[in-house]
């Protein structure tokens, strides 16, 4: 049985999307501006993009870059964040470095990185990597720092070495927090991906978008925005599924059993 | 300092057992200083010497902040003392080890593991096969009264149940000494009583050495062979009292026993006196 509340919860995002599209439709009809197509025109252009082999290859290339950048970032940032959270020495070494990188928009680093690595894959992957790393490091750090010391002591008494404690106690204990960072990182990966392709035009979803803009194909521009937005929503939904499955033990949604001493 | 002969035959434990007992833990002139700020040091433990015989149930009793936990952590190897040394079976304690199993007031269960997963963790770490660890752990879970809860996560359990799991998890890797730091301190009175009874029943089966920290006089007298009374600022041993009450102990009999009542009243009075002494300073 699905309760009315659950139906409302499911329907809410759909309604929000419809509302947004309706507002767009009304606004563009009212403005009558060539560079602002109606929502329907933009939506009608979506199948053209997805049906075009060239565009699909571009979009897949984008996703591939994003996956690589995100993957490497997560693999590097989680261990680093956990080490920083458990060792004051490691934290005081990396903290100043991160504080310097933190406020810099990663796309602003692109021209410099392009000087070293050219306009190819490596540059874009590096920018995505930088964008994803910081939230993942930060949340891994916070998660590791908050791990209850007595839990680590219990592990030590069982004979776990320092490394085993990090991998087998700190990592799972900090996982909910780490995954929160990864979720932020995923959205940032999408943003930095598009931005990087806008700066170093060569291929990818960002390239399609900005080429269309240059050529005045405004319905394609808006259709691409819809496609990118949909990609973001789907990636986030898939990630949220995975996350919820991994940290079911930490969510307060369980029904408590009857009281028992 | 009292010296216990190293040969077990020279010394016989006073009360219950006829077995000869030997020292399992020796705490030798341990002091602990914590730096509380750039200028200030806090002497948490001052010159503590104590010998604990194998198979004894020893309580450390004292007001909050007198250094009970610190002393237990030193024996556990989680904290190293500023001066002095603790020994386990003649070997200097340099770190935690599976011969000394802690049970904390905060339970410290692994929340991502089920009850069974928590209890199996130690044996698996010690190289016990999965099937064997599974069987042993299920038996222990039943012993602590949680049969049927094997697949629950800690989140789903009440405080008392969590502490039962923590006890089973520690017993599962067969430590020679149990180190319990106010294990029932976070529980309501009714639950506390039940866990005390169950702990005694479990303990009376195999008589592991237990070092039990508490600030409850009743609890200390009810459970222990020996009560180590501590005083505050700096933490010192004030008195060591042998509790000469028969075992197995049953709460309903013991509470009516004048000897039990006398121990409780005497110990409480001693604490009152030291409180007054403190206020006169
Ligand atoms: N890591 C620490 N750093 C500074 N002071 C501490 C630390 N651990 C304990 N203390 C201090 O040492 C004293 C004894 O603490 P504790 O052993 O926890 O006492 P108890 O368990 O008897 O309540 C307290 O005054 C406490 O504030
Ligand atoms: Mg304490």
Coordinates of C-alpha atoms and ligand atoms in Angstrom, one line a residue:
Chain A
X1 CA 0.0 0.0 0.0
X2 CA 1.2 3.5 -0.8
X3 CA -0.1 6.1 1.6
X4 CA -1.4 9.5 0.3
X5 CA 1.7 11.1 1.9
X6 CA 4.0 8.9 -0.1
X7 CA 2.1 9.7 -3.3
X8 CA 2.5 13.4 -2.5
X9 CA 6.2 12.9 -1.8
X10 CA 6.7 11.1 -5.1
X11 CA 4.6 13.5 -7.1
X12 CA 6.1 16.7 -5.7
X13 CA 9.3 16.8 -7.9
X14 CA 7.3 16.0 -11.0
X15 CA 4.9 18.8 -10.2
X16 CA 7.8 21.1 -9.6
X17 CA 9.2 20.3 -13.0
X18 CA 5.9 20.8 -14.8
X19 CA 5.5 24.1 -13.0
X20 CA 8.9 25.2 -14.0
X21 CA 8.3 24.3 -17.7
X22 CA 4.9 26.0 -17.6
X23 CA 6.5 29.2 -16.2
X24 CA 9.1 29.0 -18.9
X25 CA 6.5 28.6 -21.6
X26 CA 4.5 31.5 -20.4
X27 CA 7.6 33.7 -20.0
X28 CA 9.0 33.0 -23.4
X29 CA 5.6 33.5 -25.1
X30 CA 5.3 36.8 -23.3
X31 CA 8.8 38.0 -24.2
X32 CA 8.7 36.9 -27.8
X33 CA 12.5 36.9 -28.0
X34 CA 14.3 34.9 -30.7
X35 CA 17.0 33.8 -28.3
X36 CA 14.5 32.5 -25.8
X37 CA 12.6 29.6 -27.3
X38 CA 9.5 28.2 -25.6
X39 CA 9.8 25.2 -23.3
X40 CA 7.9 23.1 -25.9
X41 CA 10.4 24.1 -28.7
X42 CA 13.3 23.2 -26.5
X43 CA 11.8 19.9 -25.5
X44 CA 11.1 19.1 -29.2
X45 CA 14.8 19.6 -29.9
X46 CA 15.8 17.0 -27.3
X47 CA 15.1 13.9 -29.5
X48 CA 17.1 15.5 -32.3
X49 CA 20.1 15.7 -30.0
X50 CA 19.7 12.3 -28.6
X51 CA 19.1 10.8 -32.0
X52 CA 22.2 12.3 -33.5
X53 CA 25.1 10.0 -33.4
X54 CA 27.7 12.8 -33.3
X55 CA 26.0 14.4 -30.3
X56 CA 25.6 11.1 -28.5
X57 CA 29.3 10.4 -28.9
X58 CA 30.0 13.8 -27.5
X59 CA 27.7 13.3 -24.5
X60 CA 29.2 9.9 -23.8
X61 CA 32.7 11.3 -24.0
X62 CA 31.6 13.9 -21.4
X63 CA 30.3 11.3 -19.1
X64 CA 33.4 9.2 -19.5
X65 CA 35.6 12.2 -18.5
X66 CA 33.4 12.9 -15.6
X67 CA 33.4 9.3 -14.4
X68 CA 37.2 9.2 -14.6
X69 CA 37.7 12.5 -12.8
X70 CA 35.2 11.6 -10.2
X71 CA 36.6 8.1 -9.7
X72 CA 40.2 9.2 -9.3
X73 CA 39.1 12.1 -7.0
X74 CA 37.2 9.7 -4.7
X75 CA 40.0 7.2 -4.6
X76 CA 42.5 9.8 -3.6
X77 CA 40.3 12.0 -1.4
X78 CA 38.8 9.4 0.8
X79 CA 42.1 8.0 2.1
X80 CA 43.6 11.5 2.4
X81 CA 40.6 12.8 4.3
X82 CA 40.5 9.9 6.6
X83 CA 44.2 10.2 7.4
X84 CA 43.8 13.9 8.0
X85 CA 40.9 13.1 10.3
X86 CA 42.9 10.7 12.4
X87 CA 46.3 12.3 12.3
X88 CA 47.0 15.8 13.5
X89 CA 50.3 15.8 11.6
X90 CA 48.8 14.8 8.3
X91 CA 46.0 17.4 8.8
X92 CA 48.3 20.2 9.6
X93 CA 50.4 19.4 6.6
X94 CA 47.5 19.4 4.1
X95 CA 45.2 21.9 5.6
X96 CA 47.0 25.1 4.4
X97 CA 47.3 23.6 1.0
X98 CA 43.6 22.9 0.8
X99 CA 42.7 26.3 2.2
X100 CA 44.5 27.9 -0.7
X101 CA 42.8 25.7 -3.3
X102 CA 39.4 25.8 -1.7
X103 CA 38.2 29.3 -2.7
X104 CA 39.6 29.3 -6.2
X105 CA 37.0 28.4 -8.8
X106 CA 38.5 25.3 -10.4
X107 CA 37.5 26.5 -13.9
X108 CA 39.7 29.5 -13.3
X109 CA 42.7 27.2 -13.1
X110 CA 42.0 25.9 -16.6
X111 CA 44.0 28.3 -18.6
X112 CA 47.1 27.5 -16.5
X113 CA 46.4 23.7 -16.6
X114 CA 45.9 24.0 -20.4
X115 CA 49.4 25.5 -20.7
X116 CA 50.8 22.3 -19.1
X117 CA 48.6 19.6 -20.4
X118 CA 47.0 21.1 -23.5
X119 CA 43.3 21.2 -24.4
X120 CA 42.8 17.4 -24.3
X121 CA 41.3 14.9 -21.9
X122 CA 44.0 15.3 -19.2
X123 CA 43.2 19.0 -18.6
X124 CA 39.5 18.4 -18.3
X125 CA 39.9 15.3 -16.1
X126 CA 42.2 17.2 -13.8
X127 CA 39.8 20.1 -13.4
X128 CA 37.0 17.7 -12.6
X129 CA 39.3 15.9 -10.2
X130 CA 40.0 19.2 -8.4
X131 CA 36.3 20.1 -8.3
X132 CA 35.3 16.8 -6.8
X133 CA 38.3 16.4 -4.4
X134 CA 37.6 19.2 -1.9
X135 CA 34.1 18.2 -0.7
X136 CA 35.1 14.6 -0.6
X137 CA 38.3 15.3 1.4
X138 CA 36.4 17.7 3.7
X139 CA 33.6 15.3 4.5
X140 CA 35.9 12.3 4.9
X141 CA 38.0 14.4 7.3
X142 CA 35.0 15.4 9.3
X143 CA 33.7 11.9 9.3
X144 CA 37.0 10.4 10.4
X145 CA 37.4 13.0 13.1
X146 CA 34.1 12.2 14.6
X147 CA 34.7 8.5 15.0
X148 CA 34.3 7.6 18.6
X149 CA 37.7 6.8 20.1
X150 CA 36.3 3.9 22.2
X151 CA 35.3 2.2 19.0
X152 CA 38.9 2.3 17.8
X153 CA 40.1 1.1 21.2
X154 CA 37.7 -1.8 21.0
X155 CA 39.2 -2.7 17.7
X156 CA 42.8 -2.3 19.0
X157 CA 41.9 -4.6 21.9
X158 CA 40.8 -7.2 19.3
X159 CA 44.2 -6.9 17.7
X160 CA 43.6 -4.6 14.7
X161 CA 46.6 -2.7 13.6
X162 CA 46.5 1.0 13.0
X163 CA 46.0 0.5 9.3
X164 CA 43.3 -2.1 9.8
X165 CA 41.6 0.3 12.2
X166 CA 41.6 3.0 9.5
X167 CA 40.3 0.7 6.8
X168 CA 37.9 -1.5 8.9
X169 CA 36.7 0.9 11.5
X170 CA 37.2 4.5 10.5
X171 CA 36.2 4.0 6.9
X172 CA 32.8 2.3 7.6
X173 CA 32.1 4.5 10.6
X174 CA 32.7 7.6 8.5
X175 CA 30.9 6.2 5.4
X176 CA 27.6 8.2 5.8
X177 CA 29.6 11.4 6.0
X178 CA 31.9 10.4 3.2
X179 CA 29.0 9.6 0.9
X180 CA 27.5 13.0 1.7
X181 CA 30.7 14.5 0.3
X182 CA 30.6 12.2 -2.7
X183 CA 27.1 13.3 -3.5
X184 CA 28.2 17.0 -3.5
X185 CA 31.2 15.9 -5.5
X186 CA 29.1 14.3 -8.1
X187 CA 27.1 17.5 -8.8
X188 CA 30.4 19.4 -8.8
X189 CA 31.8 16.9 -11.3
X190 CA 28.9 17.7 -13.7
X191 CA 29.4 21.4 -13.3
X192 CA 33.1 21.4 -13.8
X193 CA 32.7 19.0 -16.7
X194 CA 30.5 21.4 -18.6
X195 CA 32.6 24.4 -17.6
X196 CA 35.8 22.7 -18.7
X197 CA 34.3 21.9 -22.1
X198 CA 33.1 25.4 -22.5
X199 CA 36.7 26.7 -21.9
X200 CA 38.5 24.0 -23.8
X201 CA 36.1 23.4 -26.7
X202 CA 36.8 20.2 -28.5
X203 CA 34.1 17.7 -27.7
X204 CA 31.5 16.9 -25.1
X205 CA 28.1 18.1 -24.0
X206 CA 29.5 21.5 -23.1
X207 CA 30.9 21.9 -26.6
X208 CA 27.5 21.1 -28.2
X209 CA 25.9 23.7 -26.0
X210 CA 28.3 26.5 -26.7
X211 CA 28.6 25.7 -30.4
X212 CA 24.9 25.9 -30.7
X213 CA 25.0 29.2 -28.9
X214 CA 27.6 30.6 -31.3
X215 CA 25.5 29.5 -34.2
X216 CA 22.3 31.0 -32.8
X217 CA 20.5 27.6 -32.5
X218 CA 18.7 28.6 -29.4
X219 CA 16.4 25.7 -29.1
X220 CA 19.4 23.3 -29.2
X221 CA 21.0 25.4 -26.5
X222 CA 18.0 25.1 -24.2
X223 CA 17.5 21.5 -25.2
X224 CA 21.1 20.8 -24.0
X225 CA 20.4 22.5 -20.8
X226 CA 17.5 20.2 -20.3
X227 CA 19.7 17.2 -21.2
X228 CA 22.4 18.2 -18.8
X229 CA 19.9 18.9 -16.1
X230 CA 18.3 15.5 -16.6
X231 CA 21.7 13.9 -16.4
X232 CA 22.3 15.6 -13.1
X233 CA 19.0 14.5 -11.7
X234 CA 19.5 10.9 -12.9
X235 CA 23.1 10.6 -11.6
X236 CA 22.0 12.0 -8.3
X237 CA 19.0 9.7 -8.0
X238 CA 21.2 6.6 -8.8
X239 CA 23.8 7.8 -6.4
X240 CA 21.2 8.3 -3.7
X241 CA 20.0 4.8 -4.2
X242 CA 23.4 3.4 -3.8
X243 CA 24.1 5.6 -0.8
X244 CA 20.9 4.7 1.0
X245 CA 21.7 1.0 0.5
X246 CA 25.3 1.3 1.9
X247 CA 24.3 3.2 5.0
X248 CA 21.0 1.7 5.9
X249 CA 22.4 0.9 9.3
X250 CA 22.9 4.5 10.1
X251 CA 19.5 5.9 9.1
X252 CA 17.1 6.5 11.9
X253 CA 14.2 5.0 9.9
X254 CA 14.1 1.6 11.7
X255 CA 11.1 0.8 13.8
X256 CA 12.3 0.3 17.3
X257 CA 11.5 -3.1 18.8
X258 CA 9.5 -3.2 21.9
X259 CA 11.5 -2.0 24.9
X260 CA 13.7 -4.6 26.4
X261 CA 16.6 -4.3 28.8
Chain B
X1 CA 53.2 -1.1 48.7
X2 CA 51.8 -4.6 49.2
X3 CA 53.9 -7.3 47.5
X4 CA 52.1 -10.4 46.3
X5 CA 54.5 -13.3 45.9
X6 CA 54.9 -14.5 42.4
X7 CA 54.4 -18.1 43.3
X8 CA 50.8 -18.8 43.4
X9 CA 51.0 -21.4 46.2
X10 CA 52.1 -18.8 48.7
X11 CA 48.9 -17.0 48.7
X12 CA 45.3 -18.1 48.9
X13 CA 42.4 -15.8 48.0
X14 CA 40.4 -15.1 51.1
X15 CA 36.8 -15.7 50.2
X16 CA 35.2 -18.0 47.7
X17 CA 37.7 -20.2 46.0
X18 CA 40.1 -22.7 47.4
X19 CA 42.2 -22.3 44.2
X20 CA 45.5 -20.6 44.8
X21 CA 45.5 -17.2 43.1
X22 CA 48.4 -15.4 41.5
X23 CA 48.8 -11.8 40.5
X24 CA 47.6 -11.2 37.0
X25 CA 47.7 -7.4 36.9
X26 CA 50.2 -5.3 38.8
X27 CA 50.0 -1.6 38.9
X28 CA 53.2 -0.2 40.2
X29 CA 53.5 3.5 41.4
X30 CA 51.5 4.8 38.4
X31 CA 50.9 8.5 38.1
X32 CA 49.2 10.4 35.4
X33 CA 49.5 14.0 34.6
X34 CA 47.2 15.7 32.0
X35 CA 48.2 19.0 30.6
X36 CA 45.0 21.0 30.8
X37 CA 46.4 24.3 29.4
X38 CA 49.7 25.7 28.4
X39 CA 50.5 26.5 32.0
X40 CA 48.5 24.0 34.0
X41 CA 49.0 20.4 34.7
X42 CA 46.4 18.2 36.3
X43 CA 47.5 15.3 38.5
X44 CA 44.8 12.8 37.7
X45 CA 46.4 9.8 39.4
X46 CA 49.0 9.9 42.1
X47 CA 51.3 7.0 42.9
X48 CA 48.8 4.2 42.4
X49 CA 49.9 0.7 43.3
X50 CA 47.6 -2.2 43.1
X51 CA 47.8 -5.9 42.5
X52 CA 44.9 -7.9 41.1
X53 CA 44.8 -11.6 41.5
X54 CA 43.7 -13.9 38.8
X55 CA 40.0 -14.7 38.9
X56 CA 39.1 -11.9 41.2
X57 CA 36.3 -9.5 40.7
X58 CA 37.7 -6.1 41.7
X59 CA 35.8 -2.9 41.6
X60 CA 37.4 0.6 41.5
X61 CA 35.0 2.9 43.4
X62 CA 35.3 6.6 43.6
X63 CA 33.7 9.9 42.9
X64 CA 33.5 11.2 39.4
X65 CA 36.8 12.7 38.2
X66 CA 39.0 10.7 40.6
X67 CA 40.8 9.0 37.7
X68 CA 39.0 5.6 37.6
X69 CA 38.7 5.5 33.9
X70 CA 42.2 6.7 33.4
X71 CA 43.5 3.9 35.6
X72 CA 41.4 1.4 33.6
X73 CA 42.7 2.8 30.3
X74 CA 46.3 2.4 31.5
X75 CA 45.6 -1.2 32.3
X76 CA 44.0 -1.6 28.9
X77 CA 47.0 0.0 27.2
X78 CA 45.0 2.8 25.7
X79 CA 46.8 5.4 27.7
X80 CA 50.4 5.2 28.8
X81 CA 51.1 6.5 32.3
X82 CA 53.2 9.6 32.9
X83 CA 55.2 7.5 35.4
X84 CA 55.1 4.1 36.8
X85 CA 54.1 1.0 35.0
X86 CA 51.3 -1.6 34.7
X87 CA 52.1 -5.2 34.1
X88 CA 50.0 -8.1 32.9
X89 CA 51.3 -11.5 34.0
X90 CA 54.7 -9.9 34.6
X91 CA 54.9 -8.3 31.2
X92 CA 54.9 -4.5 30.9
X93 CA 51.7 -3.3 29.3
X94 CA 52.7 -1.3 26.2
X95 CA 49.4 -1.2 24.3
X96 CA 46.0 -2.8 23.9
X97 CA 45.8 -6.5 23.4
X98 CA 43.2 -9.3 23.2
X99 CA 44.2 -10.5 26.7
X100 CA 42.4 -7.5 28.1
X101 CA 38.9 -6.9 26.9
X102 CA 37.3 -3.5 27.5
X103 CA 33.6 -2.8 27.9
X104 CA 32.8 0.9 27.9
X105 CA 30.0 2.9 29.2
X106 CA 29.4 4.2 25.7
X107 CA 29.0 0.6 24.3
X108 CA 31.2 1.6 21.3
X109 CA 29.6 -1.0 19.1
X110 CA 30.3 -1.0 15.4
X111 CA 27.0 0.5 14.1
X112 CA 27.5 -0.9 10.6
X113 CA 27.6 -4.5 11.9
X114 CA 24.6 -6.5 13.1
X115 CA 24.6 -7.9 16.6
X116 CA 26.1 -11.1 15.2
X117 CA 28.6 -9.2 13.1
X118 CA 29.7 -7.3 16.2
X119 CA 30.2 -10.4 18.3
X120 CA 32.0 -12.3 15.5
X121 CA 34.4 -9.4 14.9
X122 CA 36.9 -10.4 17.5
X123 CA 37.1 -14.1 16.8
X124 CA 37.3 -13.5 13.1
X125 CA 40.2 -11.1 13.7
X126 CA 41.9 -13.8 15.8
X127 CA 41.6 -16.2 12.8
X128 CA 38.7 -18.3 14.0
X129 CA 36.9 -19.8 10.9
X130 CA 33.6 -18.1 9.9
X131 CA 31.5 -21.1 10.7
X132 CA 33.1 -21.6 14.1
X133 CA 32.9 -17.9 15.0
X134 CA 29.3 -17.9 13.9
X135 CA 28.4 -20.8 16.2
X136 CA 30.3 -19.4 19.2
X137 CA 28.9 -16.0 18.7
X138 CA 25.3 -17.2 18.5
X139 CA 25.9 -19.1 21.7
X140 CA 27.2 -16.0 23.4
X141 CA 24.3 -13.9 22.2
X142 CA 22.0 -16.4 23.7
X143 CA 24.0 -16.3 26.9
X144 CA 23.6 -12.6 27.3
X145 CA 19.9 -13.0 26.6
X146 CA 19.6 -11.6 23.1
X147 CA 18.6 -14.7 21.2
X148 CA 16.5 -13.6 18.2
X149 CA 18.3 -10.3 17.8
X150 CA 21.3 -11.6 15.9
X151 CA 20.4 -9.7 12.7
X152 CA 19.5 -6.4 14.4
X153 CA 21.7 -3.3 14.0
X154 CA 22.8 -1.5 17.1
X155 CA 20.6 1.4 16.1
X156 CA 17.6 -0.8 16.7
X157 CA 18.5 -1.8 20.2
X158 CA 17.9 -0.2 23.6
X159 CA 20.8 0.8 25.8
X160 CA 20.7 -2.3 27.9
X161 CA 20.6 -4.5 24.9
X162 CA 23.6 -2.6 23.4
X163 CA 25.6 -3.2 26.6
X164 CA 24.7 -6.9 26.4
X165 CA 26.0 -7.0 22.9
X166 CA 29.2 -5.2 23.9
X167 CA 29.8 -7.7 26.7
X168 CA 29.2 -10.6 24.3
X169 CA 31.5 -9.0 21.8
X170 CA 34.3 -8.7 24.3
X171 CA 33.7 -12.2 25.8
X172 CA 33.9 -13.6 22.3
X173 CA 37.6 -13.2 21.9
X174 CA 38.3 -14.7 25.4
X175 CA 40.2 -12.0 27.1
X176 CA 41.8 -13.1 30.3
X177 CA 40.8 -9.9 32.0
X178 CA 37.6 -7.9 31.5
X179 CA 38.0 -4.1 31.9
X180 CA 34.6 -2.6 32.5
X181 CA 34.3 1.2 32.7
X182 CA 31.0 2.1 34.4
X183 CA 29.3 -0.3 31.9
X184 CA 25.9 0.2 33.5
X185 CA 26.2 3.9 34.2
X186 CA 24.2 5.0 31.2
X187 CA 21.3 2.6 32.0
X188 CA 18.1 3.2 34.0
X189 CA 17.9 1.6 37.4
X190 CA 15.8 -1.4 36.5
X191 CA 17.9 -2.3 33.5
X192 CA 21.1 -1.8 35.6
X193 CA 19.9 -4.2 38.2
X194 CA 19.1 -6.8 35.5
X195 CA 22.4 -6.5 33.9
X196 CA 24.2 -6.7 37.2
X197 CA 22.5 -10.0 38.0
X198 CA 23.2 -11.4 34.6
X199 CA 26.8 -10.3 34.7
X200 CA 27.2 -12.1 38.0
X201 CA 25.7 -15.2 36.6
X202 CA 27.9 -15.2 33.6
X203 CA 31.0 -14.4 35.7
X204 CA 30.3 -17.1 38.3
X205 CA 30.5 -19.7 35.5
X206 CA 34.1 -19.0 34.5
X207 CA 35.4 -16.5 37.0
X208 CA 37.5 -14.4 34.6
X209 CA 39.4 -11.6 36.2
X210 CA 37.3 -8.5 36.2
X211 CA 38.3 -4.9 36.8
X212 CA 35.1 -3.0 37.2
X213 CA 34.9 0.8 37.5
X214 CA 31.8 2.2 39.2
X215 CA 30.8 5.1 41.3
X216 CA 27.9 3.1 42.9
X217 CA 28.7 1.7 46.3
X218 CA 25.8 -0.9 46.1
X219 CA 27.0 -2.1 42.7
X220 CA 30.6 -2.4 43.9
X221 CA 29.7 -4.4 47.0
X222 CA 27.2 -6.6 45.2
X223 CA 29.5 -7.7 42.5
X224 CA 33.0 -7.6 43.9
X225 CA 35.5 -9.7 45.9
X226 CA 37.5 -6.6 46.5
X227 CA 36.6 -2.9 46.4
X228 CA 39.3 -0.3 45.8
X229 CA 38.2 3.0 47.1
X230 CA 39.7 6.0 45.5
X231 CA 39.8 9.6 46.5
X232 CA 39.8 12.7 44.4
X233 CA 42.4 15.4 43.5
X234 CA 44.8 13.8 43.1
X235 CA 43.4 10.4 42.5
X236 CA 44.8 8.0 45.1
X237 CA 43.8 4.7 46.5
X238 CA 42.2 5.4 49.8
X239 CA 41.3 1.9 51.0
X240 CA 41.1 -1.6 49.7
X241 CA 38.3 -3.6 51.2
X242 CA 37.8 -7.3 50.8
X243 CA 34.1 -8.1 50.4
X244 CA 33.7 -11.3 52.3
X245 CA 30.2 -12.4 51.1
X246 CA 29.3 -15.9 49.9
X247 CA 28.9 -16.8 46.3
X248 CA 27.0 -17.4 44.2
X249 CA 25.3 -14.2 45.2
X250 CA 21.6 -13.7 44.7
X251 CA 20.3 -10.1 44.9
X252 CA 17.2 -11.0 46.9
X253 CA 19.2 -12.8 49.6
X254 CA 22.1 -10.4 49.6
X255 CA 20.1 -7.2 50.0
X256 CA 18.7 -8.6 53.3
X257 CA 22.1 -9.8 54.5
X258 CA 23.3 -7.6 57.4
X259 CA 26.9 -8.2 56.3
X260 CA 26.1 -6.7 52.8
X261 CA 24.3 -3.8 54.4
X262 CA 27.3 -3.1 56.7
X263 CA 29.7 -3.0 53.8
X264 CA 27.6 -0.5 52.0
X265 CA 27.0 1.7 55.0
X266 CA 30.7 1.6 56.0
X267 CA 31.9 2.5 52.6
X268 CA 29.4 5.3 52.2
X269 CA 30.5 6.6 55.6
X270 CA 34.1 6.6 54.6
X271 CA 33.3 8.6 51.4
X272 CA 31.3 11.1 53.5
X273 CA 34.3 11.6 55.8
X274 CA 36.6 12.2 52.9
X275 CA 34.1 14.6 51.5
X276 CA 34.2 16.6 54.7
X277 CA 38.0 16.4 54.8
X278 CA 37.9 17.8 51.3
X279 CA 35.6 20.7 52.2
X280 CA 37.8 21.7 55.2
X281 CA 40.8 22.2 52.9
Ligands
LIG1 N1 42.7 13.2 28.0 C1 42.6 14.0 29.1 N2 43.1 15.2 29.0 C2 43.0 16.1 30.1 N3 42.4 15.7 31.2 C3 41.9 14.5 31.4 C4 41.9 13.6 30.3 N4 41.3 12.4 30.7 C5 40.9 12.6 31.9 N5 41.2 13.9 32.4 C6 41.0 14.4 33.7 O1 41.5 13.5 34.6 C7 40.6 13.4 35.7 C8 40.2 11.9 35.9 O2 39.4 11.6 34.8 P1 38.7 10.2 34.7 O3 39.8 9.1 34.7 O4 37.8 10.2 33.5 O5 37.9 10.1 36.0 P2 36.6 9.2 36.4 O6 36.6 8.1 35.4 O7 36.9 8.7 37.8 O8 35.4 10.0 36.4 C9 39.5 14.3 35.5 O9 39.7 15.5 36.2 C10 39.5 14.6 34.0 O10 39.0 15.8 33.7
LIG2 MG1 35.0 7.6 34.1

